[in-house]
JSON list of C-alpha atoms in Angstrom, two decimals:
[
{"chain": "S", "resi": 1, "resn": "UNK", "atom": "CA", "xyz": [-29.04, -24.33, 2.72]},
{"chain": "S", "resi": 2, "resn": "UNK", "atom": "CA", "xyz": [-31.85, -26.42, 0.54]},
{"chain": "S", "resi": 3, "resn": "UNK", "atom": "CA", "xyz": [-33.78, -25.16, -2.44]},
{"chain": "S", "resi": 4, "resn": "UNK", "atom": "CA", "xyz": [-36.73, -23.26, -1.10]},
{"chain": "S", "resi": 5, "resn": "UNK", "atom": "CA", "xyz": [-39.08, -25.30, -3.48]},
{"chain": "S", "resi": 6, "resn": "UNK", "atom": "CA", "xyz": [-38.01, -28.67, -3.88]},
{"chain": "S", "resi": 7, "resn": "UNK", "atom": "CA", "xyz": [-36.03, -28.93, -0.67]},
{"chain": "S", "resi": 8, "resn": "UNK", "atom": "CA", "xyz": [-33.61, -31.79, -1.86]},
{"chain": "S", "resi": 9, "resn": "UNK", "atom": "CA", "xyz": [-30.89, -29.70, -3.86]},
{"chain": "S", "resi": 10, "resn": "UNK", "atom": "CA", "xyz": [-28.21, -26.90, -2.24]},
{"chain": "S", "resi": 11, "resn": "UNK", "atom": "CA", "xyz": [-29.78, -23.85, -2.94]},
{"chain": "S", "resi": 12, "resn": "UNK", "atom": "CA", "xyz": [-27.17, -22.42, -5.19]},
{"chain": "S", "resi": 13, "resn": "UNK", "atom": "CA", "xyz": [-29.11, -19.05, -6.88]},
{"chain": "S", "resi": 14, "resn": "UNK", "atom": "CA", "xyz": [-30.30, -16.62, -4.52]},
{"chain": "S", "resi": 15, "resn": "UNK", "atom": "CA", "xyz": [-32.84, -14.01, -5.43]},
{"chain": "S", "resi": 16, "resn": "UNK", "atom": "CA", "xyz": [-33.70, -11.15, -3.40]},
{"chain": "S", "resi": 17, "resn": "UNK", "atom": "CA", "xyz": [-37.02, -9.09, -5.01]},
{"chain": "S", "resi": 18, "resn": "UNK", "atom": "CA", "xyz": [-39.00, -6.38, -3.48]},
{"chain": "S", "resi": 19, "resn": "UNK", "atom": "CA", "xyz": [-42.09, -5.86, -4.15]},
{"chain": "S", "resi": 20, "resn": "UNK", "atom": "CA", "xyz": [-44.73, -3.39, -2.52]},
{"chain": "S", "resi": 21, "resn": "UNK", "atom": "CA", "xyz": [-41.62, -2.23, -0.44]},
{"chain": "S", "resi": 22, "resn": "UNK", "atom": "CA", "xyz": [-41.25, -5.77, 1.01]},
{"chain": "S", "resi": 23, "resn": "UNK", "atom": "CA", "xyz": [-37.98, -7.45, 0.72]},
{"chain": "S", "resi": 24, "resn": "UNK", "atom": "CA", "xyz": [-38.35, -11.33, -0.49]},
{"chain": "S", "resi": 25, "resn": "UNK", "atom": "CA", "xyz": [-35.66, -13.57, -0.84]},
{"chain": "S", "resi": 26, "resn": "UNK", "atom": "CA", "xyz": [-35.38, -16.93, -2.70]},
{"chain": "S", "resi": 27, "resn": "UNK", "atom": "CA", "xyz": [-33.05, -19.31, -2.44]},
{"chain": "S", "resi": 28, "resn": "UNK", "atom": "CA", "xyz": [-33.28, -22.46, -5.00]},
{"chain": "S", "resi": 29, "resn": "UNK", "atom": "CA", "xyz": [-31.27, -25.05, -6.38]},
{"chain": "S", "resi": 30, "resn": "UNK", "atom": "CA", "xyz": [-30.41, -24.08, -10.68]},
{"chain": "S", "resi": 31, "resn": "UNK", "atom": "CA", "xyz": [-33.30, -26.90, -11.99]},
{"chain": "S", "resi": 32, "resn": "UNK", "atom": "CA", "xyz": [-35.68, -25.38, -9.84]},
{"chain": "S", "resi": 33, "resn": "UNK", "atom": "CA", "xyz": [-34.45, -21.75, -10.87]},
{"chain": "S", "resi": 34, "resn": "UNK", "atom": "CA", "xyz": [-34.53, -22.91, -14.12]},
{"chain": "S", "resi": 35, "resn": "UNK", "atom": "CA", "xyz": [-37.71, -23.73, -13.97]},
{"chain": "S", "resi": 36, "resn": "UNK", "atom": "CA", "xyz": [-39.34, -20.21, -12.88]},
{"chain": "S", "resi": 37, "resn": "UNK", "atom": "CA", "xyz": [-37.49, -18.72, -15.56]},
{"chain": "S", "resi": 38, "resn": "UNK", "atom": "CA", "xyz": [-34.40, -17.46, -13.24]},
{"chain": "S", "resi": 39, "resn": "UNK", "atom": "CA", "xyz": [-30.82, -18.28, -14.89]},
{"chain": "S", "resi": 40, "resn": "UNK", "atom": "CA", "xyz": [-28.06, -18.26, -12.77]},
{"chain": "S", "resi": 41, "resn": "UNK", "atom": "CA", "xyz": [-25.92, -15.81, -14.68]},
{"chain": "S", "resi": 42, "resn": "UNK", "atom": "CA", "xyz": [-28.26, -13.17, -13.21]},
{"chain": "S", "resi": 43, "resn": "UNK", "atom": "CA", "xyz": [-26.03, -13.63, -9.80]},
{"chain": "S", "resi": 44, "resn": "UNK", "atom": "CA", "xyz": [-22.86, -13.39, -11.45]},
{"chain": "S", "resi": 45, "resn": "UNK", "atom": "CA", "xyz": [-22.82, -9.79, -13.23]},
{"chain": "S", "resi": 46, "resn": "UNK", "atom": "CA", "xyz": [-19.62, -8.78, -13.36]},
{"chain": "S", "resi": 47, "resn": "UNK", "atom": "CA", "xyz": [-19.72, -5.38, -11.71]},
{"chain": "S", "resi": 48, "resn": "UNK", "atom": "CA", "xyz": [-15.80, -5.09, -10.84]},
{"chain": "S", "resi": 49, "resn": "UNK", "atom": "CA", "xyz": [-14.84, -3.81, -14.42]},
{"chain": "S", "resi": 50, "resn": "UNK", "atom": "CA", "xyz": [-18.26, -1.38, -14.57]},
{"chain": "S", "resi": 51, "resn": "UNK", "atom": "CA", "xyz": [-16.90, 0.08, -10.88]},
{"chain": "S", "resi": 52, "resn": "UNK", "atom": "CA", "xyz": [-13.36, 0.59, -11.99]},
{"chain": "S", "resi": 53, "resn": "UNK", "atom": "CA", "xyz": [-14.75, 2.81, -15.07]},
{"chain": "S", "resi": 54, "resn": "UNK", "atom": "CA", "xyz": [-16.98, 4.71, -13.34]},
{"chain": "S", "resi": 55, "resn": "UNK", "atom": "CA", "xyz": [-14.44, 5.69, -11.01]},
{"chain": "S", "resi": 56, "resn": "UNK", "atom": "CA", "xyz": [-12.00, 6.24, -13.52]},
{"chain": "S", "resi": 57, "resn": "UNK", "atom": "CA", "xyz": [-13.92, 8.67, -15.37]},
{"chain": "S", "resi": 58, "resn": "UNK", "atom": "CA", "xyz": [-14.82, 10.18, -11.92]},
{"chain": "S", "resi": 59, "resn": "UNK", "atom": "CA", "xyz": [-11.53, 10.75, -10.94]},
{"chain": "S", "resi": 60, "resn": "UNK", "atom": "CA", "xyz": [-10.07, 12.27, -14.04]},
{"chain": "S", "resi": 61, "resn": "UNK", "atom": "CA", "xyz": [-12.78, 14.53, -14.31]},
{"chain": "S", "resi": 62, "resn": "UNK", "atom": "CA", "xyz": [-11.40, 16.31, -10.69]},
{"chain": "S", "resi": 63, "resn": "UNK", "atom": "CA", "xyz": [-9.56, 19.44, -11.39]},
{"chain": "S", "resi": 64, "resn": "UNK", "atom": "CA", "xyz": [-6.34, 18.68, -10.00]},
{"chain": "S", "resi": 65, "resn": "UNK", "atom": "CA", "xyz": [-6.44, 15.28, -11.75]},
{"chain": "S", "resi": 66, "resn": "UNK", "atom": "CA", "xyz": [-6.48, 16.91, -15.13]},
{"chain": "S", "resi": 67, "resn": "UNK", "atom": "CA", "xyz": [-3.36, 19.35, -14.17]},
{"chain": "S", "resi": 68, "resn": "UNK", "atom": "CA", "xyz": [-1.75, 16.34, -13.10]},
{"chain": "S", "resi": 69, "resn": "UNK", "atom": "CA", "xyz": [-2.42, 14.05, -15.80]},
{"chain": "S", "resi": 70, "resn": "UNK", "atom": "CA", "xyz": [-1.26, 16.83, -18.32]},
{"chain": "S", "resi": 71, "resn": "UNK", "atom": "CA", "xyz": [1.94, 16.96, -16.77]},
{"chain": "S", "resi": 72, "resn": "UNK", "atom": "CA", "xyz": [5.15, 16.16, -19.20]},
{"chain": "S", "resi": 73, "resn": "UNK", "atom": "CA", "xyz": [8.73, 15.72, -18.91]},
{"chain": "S", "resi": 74, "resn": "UNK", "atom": "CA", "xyz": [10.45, 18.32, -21.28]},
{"chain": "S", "resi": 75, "resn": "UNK", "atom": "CA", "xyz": [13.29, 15.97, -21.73]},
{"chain": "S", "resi": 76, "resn": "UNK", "atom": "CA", "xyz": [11.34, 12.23, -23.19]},
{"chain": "S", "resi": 77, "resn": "UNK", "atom": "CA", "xyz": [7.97, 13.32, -23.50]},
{"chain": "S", "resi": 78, "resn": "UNK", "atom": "CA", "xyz": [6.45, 11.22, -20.62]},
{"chain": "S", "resi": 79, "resn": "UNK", "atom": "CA", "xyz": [3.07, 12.32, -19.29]},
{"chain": "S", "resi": 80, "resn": "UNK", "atom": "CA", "xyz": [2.21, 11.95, -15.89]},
{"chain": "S", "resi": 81, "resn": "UNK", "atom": "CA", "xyz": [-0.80, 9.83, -16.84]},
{"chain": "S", "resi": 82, "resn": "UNK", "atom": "CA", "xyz": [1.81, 7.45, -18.98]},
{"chain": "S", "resi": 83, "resn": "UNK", "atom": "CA", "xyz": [3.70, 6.89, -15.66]},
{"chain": "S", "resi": 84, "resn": "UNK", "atom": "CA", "xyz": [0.81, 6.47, -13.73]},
{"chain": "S", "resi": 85, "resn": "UNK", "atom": "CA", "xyz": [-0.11, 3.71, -16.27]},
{"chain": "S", "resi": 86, "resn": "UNK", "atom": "CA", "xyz": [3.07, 2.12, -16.28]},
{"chain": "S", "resi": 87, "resn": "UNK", "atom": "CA", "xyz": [4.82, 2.78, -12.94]},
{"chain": "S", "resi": 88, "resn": "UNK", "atom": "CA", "xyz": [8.34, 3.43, -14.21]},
{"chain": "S", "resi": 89, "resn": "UNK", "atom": "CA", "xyz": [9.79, 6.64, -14.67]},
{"chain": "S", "resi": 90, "resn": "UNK", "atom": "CA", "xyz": [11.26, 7.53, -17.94]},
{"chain": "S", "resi": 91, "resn": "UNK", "atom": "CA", "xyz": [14.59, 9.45, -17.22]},
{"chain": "S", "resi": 92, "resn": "UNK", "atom": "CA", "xyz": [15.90, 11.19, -14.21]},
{"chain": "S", "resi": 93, "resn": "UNK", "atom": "CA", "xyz": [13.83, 14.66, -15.31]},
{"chain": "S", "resi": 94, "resn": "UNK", "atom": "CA", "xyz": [10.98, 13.32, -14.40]},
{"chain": "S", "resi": 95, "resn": "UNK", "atom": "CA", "xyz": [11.41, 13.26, -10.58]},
{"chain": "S", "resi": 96, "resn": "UNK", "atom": "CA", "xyz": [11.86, 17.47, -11.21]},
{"chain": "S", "resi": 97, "resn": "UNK", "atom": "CA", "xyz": [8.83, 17.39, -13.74]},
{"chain": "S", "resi": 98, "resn": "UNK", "atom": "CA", "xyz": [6.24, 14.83, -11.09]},
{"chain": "S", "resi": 99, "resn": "UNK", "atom": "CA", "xyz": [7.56, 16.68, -8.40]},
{"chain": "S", "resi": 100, "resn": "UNK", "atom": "CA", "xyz": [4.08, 17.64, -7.02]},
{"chain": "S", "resi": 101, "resn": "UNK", "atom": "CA", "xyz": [2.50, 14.33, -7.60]},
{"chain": "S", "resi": 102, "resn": "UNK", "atom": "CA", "xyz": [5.22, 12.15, -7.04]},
{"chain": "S", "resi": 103, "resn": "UNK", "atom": "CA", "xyz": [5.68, 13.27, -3.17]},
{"chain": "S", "resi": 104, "resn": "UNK", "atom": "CA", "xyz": [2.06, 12.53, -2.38]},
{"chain": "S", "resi": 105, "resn": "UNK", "atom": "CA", "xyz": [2.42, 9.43, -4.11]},
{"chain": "S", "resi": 106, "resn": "UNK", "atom": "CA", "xyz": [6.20, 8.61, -1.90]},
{"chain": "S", "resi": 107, "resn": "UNK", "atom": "CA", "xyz": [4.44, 9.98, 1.55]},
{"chain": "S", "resi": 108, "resn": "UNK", "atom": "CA", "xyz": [1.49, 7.03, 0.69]},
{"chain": "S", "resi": 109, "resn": "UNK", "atom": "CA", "xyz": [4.14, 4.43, -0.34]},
{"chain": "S", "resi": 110, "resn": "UNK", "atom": "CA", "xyz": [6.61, 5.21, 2.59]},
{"chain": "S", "resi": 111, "resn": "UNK", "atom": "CA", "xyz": [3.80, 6.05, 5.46]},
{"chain": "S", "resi": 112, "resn": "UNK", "atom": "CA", "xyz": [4.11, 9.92, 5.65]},
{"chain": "S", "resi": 113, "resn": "UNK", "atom": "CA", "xyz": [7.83, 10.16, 4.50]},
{"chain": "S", "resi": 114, "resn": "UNK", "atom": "CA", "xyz": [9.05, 11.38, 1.34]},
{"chain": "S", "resi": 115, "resn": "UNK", "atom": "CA", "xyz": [12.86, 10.58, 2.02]},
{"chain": "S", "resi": 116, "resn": "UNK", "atom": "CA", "xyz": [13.95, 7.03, 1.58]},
{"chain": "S", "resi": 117, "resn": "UNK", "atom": "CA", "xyz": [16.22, 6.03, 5.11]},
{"chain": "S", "resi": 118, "resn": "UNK", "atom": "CA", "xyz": [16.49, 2.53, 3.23]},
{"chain": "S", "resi": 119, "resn": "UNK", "atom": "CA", "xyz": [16.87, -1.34, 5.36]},
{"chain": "S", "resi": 120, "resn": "UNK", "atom": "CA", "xyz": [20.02, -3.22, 6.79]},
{"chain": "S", "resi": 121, "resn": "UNK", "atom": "CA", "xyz": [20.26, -6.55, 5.01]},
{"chain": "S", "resi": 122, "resn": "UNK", "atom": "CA", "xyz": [18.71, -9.46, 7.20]},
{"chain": "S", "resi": 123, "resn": "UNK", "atom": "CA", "xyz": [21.39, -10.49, 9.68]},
{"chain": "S", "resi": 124, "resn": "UNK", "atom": "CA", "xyz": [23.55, -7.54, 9.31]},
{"chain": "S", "resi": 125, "resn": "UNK", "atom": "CA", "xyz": [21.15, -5.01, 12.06]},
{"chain": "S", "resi": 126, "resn": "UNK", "atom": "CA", "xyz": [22.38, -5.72, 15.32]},
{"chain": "S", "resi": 127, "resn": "UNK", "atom": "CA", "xyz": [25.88, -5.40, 13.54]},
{"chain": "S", "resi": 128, "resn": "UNK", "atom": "CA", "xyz": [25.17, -2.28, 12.50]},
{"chain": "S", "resi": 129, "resn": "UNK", "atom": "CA", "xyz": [23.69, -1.07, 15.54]},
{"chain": "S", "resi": 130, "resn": "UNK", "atom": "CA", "xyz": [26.60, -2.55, 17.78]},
{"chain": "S", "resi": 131, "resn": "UNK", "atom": "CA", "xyz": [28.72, -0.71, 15.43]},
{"chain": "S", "resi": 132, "resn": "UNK", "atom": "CA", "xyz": [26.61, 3.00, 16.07]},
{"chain": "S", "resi": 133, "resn": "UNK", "atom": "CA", "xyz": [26.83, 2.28, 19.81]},
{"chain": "S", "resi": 134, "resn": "UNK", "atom": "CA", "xyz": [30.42, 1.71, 19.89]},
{"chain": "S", "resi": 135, "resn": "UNK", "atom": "CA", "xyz": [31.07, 5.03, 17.77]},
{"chain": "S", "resi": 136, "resn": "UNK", "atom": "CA", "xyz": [28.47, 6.86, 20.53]},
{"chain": "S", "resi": 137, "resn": "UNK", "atom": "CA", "xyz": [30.38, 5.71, 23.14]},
{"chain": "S", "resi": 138, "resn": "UNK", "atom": "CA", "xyz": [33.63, 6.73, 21.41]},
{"chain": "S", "resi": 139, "resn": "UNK", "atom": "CA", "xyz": [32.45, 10.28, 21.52]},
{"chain": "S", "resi": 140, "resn": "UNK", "atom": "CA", "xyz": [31.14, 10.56, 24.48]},
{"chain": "S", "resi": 141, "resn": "UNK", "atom": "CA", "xyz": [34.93, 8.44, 25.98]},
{"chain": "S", "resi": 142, "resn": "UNK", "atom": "CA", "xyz": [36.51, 11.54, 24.49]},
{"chain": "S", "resi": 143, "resn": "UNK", "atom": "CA", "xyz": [34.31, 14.27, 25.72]},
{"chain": "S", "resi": 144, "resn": "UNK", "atom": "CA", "xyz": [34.62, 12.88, 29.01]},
{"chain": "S", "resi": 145, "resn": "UNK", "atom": "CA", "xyz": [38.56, 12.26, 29.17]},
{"chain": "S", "resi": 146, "resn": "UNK", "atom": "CA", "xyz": [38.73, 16.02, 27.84]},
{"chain": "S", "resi": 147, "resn": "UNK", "atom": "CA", "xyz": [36.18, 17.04, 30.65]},
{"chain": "S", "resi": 148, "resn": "UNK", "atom": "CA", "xyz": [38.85, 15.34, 33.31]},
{"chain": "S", "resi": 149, "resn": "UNK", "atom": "CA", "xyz": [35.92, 13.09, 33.74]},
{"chain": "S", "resi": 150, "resn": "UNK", "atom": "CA", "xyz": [37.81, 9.78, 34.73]},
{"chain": "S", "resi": 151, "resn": "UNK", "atom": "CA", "xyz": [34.99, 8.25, 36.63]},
{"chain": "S", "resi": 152, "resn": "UNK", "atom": "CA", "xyz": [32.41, 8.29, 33.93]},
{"chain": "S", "resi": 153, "resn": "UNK", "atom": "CA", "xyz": [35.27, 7.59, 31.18]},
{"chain": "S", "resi": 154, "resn": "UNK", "atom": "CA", "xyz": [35.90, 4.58, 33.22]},
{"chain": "S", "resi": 155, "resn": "UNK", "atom": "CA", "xyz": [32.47, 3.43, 32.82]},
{"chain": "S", "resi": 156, "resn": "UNK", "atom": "CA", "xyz": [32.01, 4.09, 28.88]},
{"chain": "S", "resi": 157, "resn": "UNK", "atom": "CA", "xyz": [35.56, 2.24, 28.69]},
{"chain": "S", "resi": 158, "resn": "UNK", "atom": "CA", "xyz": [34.27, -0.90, 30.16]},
{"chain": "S", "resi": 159, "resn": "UNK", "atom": "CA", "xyz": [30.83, -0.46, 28.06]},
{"chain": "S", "resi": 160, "resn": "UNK", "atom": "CA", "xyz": [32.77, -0.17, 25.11]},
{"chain": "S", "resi": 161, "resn": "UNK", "atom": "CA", "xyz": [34.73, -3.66, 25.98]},
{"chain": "S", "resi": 162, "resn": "UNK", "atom": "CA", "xyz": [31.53, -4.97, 26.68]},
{"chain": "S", "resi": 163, "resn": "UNK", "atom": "CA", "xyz": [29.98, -4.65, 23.15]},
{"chain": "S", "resi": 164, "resn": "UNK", "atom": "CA", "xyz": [33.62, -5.58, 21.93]},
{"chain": "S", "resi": 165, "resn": "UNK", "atom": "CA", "xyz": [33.24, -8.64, 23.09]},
{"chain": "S", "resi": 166, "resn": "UNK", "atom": "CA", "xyz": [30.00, -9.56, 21.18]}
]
């Protein structure tokens, strides 16, 4: 896009005024900003670090914020607030003291759950899951030879060979 006024430069500050309820927008290149008075650093407040306070004050000024923040371990003295801060725990107590908080904070982390079920090492899953089918199988071999079952504990024989053989 070229400067609005001399249209040779890239427009590089853009203005947007309104006046009388009418929205006007300018779009010039920094001499010719510079030369109506507009500096450049008027586009680049930085708003991130005002946003993060204002929200920071508005959320510890919710009730249940405050409880929470208060909270302390009886055994080292962390707050709630400190872990918060800091993201590590400070002894074992303090999974009994955060209980409350803590769970919301595991059911966000681990997408609704608050028990860890943990991952397989890469290349080890189908392994493991060969493994699980065989023991299944097992089981239900057994249930099926004590049910006088021969036809079907034929079949789980053979599937058990099968993943044997993998």
């Amino acid at each position: 896009m070229l400067c609005q006024k001399c249209k040779k430069h890239a427009a590089t500050v853009h203005l947007t005024e309104i006046i009388n309820n009418e929205k006007q927008e300018k779009h010039l290149c920094e001499q010719c900003a510079a030369m109506d008075g507009i500096t450049g650093s008027i586009g680049h407040v930085p708003i991130k670090g005002h946003v993060q306070q204002i929200m920071a004050k508005f959320v510890m000024s919710q009730p249940e914020v405050k409880e929470t923040s208060q909270l302390t371990c009886d055994e080292c003295g962390m707050t709630f607030l400190q872990f918060r801060n800091g993201g590590l725990l400070g002894c074992p107590n303090d999974y009994e003291a955060f209980k409350t908080p803590l769970a919301g904070l595991l059911e966000k982390a681990h997408e609704g759950r608050t028990q860890h079920v943990g991952k397989i090492p890469g290349g080890r899953e189908n392994k493991h899951k060969r493994q699980h089918a065989m023991m299944r199988l097992t089981r239900e071999l057994q249930d099926a030879v004590d049910l006088e079952d021969y036809e079907r504990a034929a079949n789980l024989r053979d599937q058990i060979k099968g993943l044997e053989r993998q």
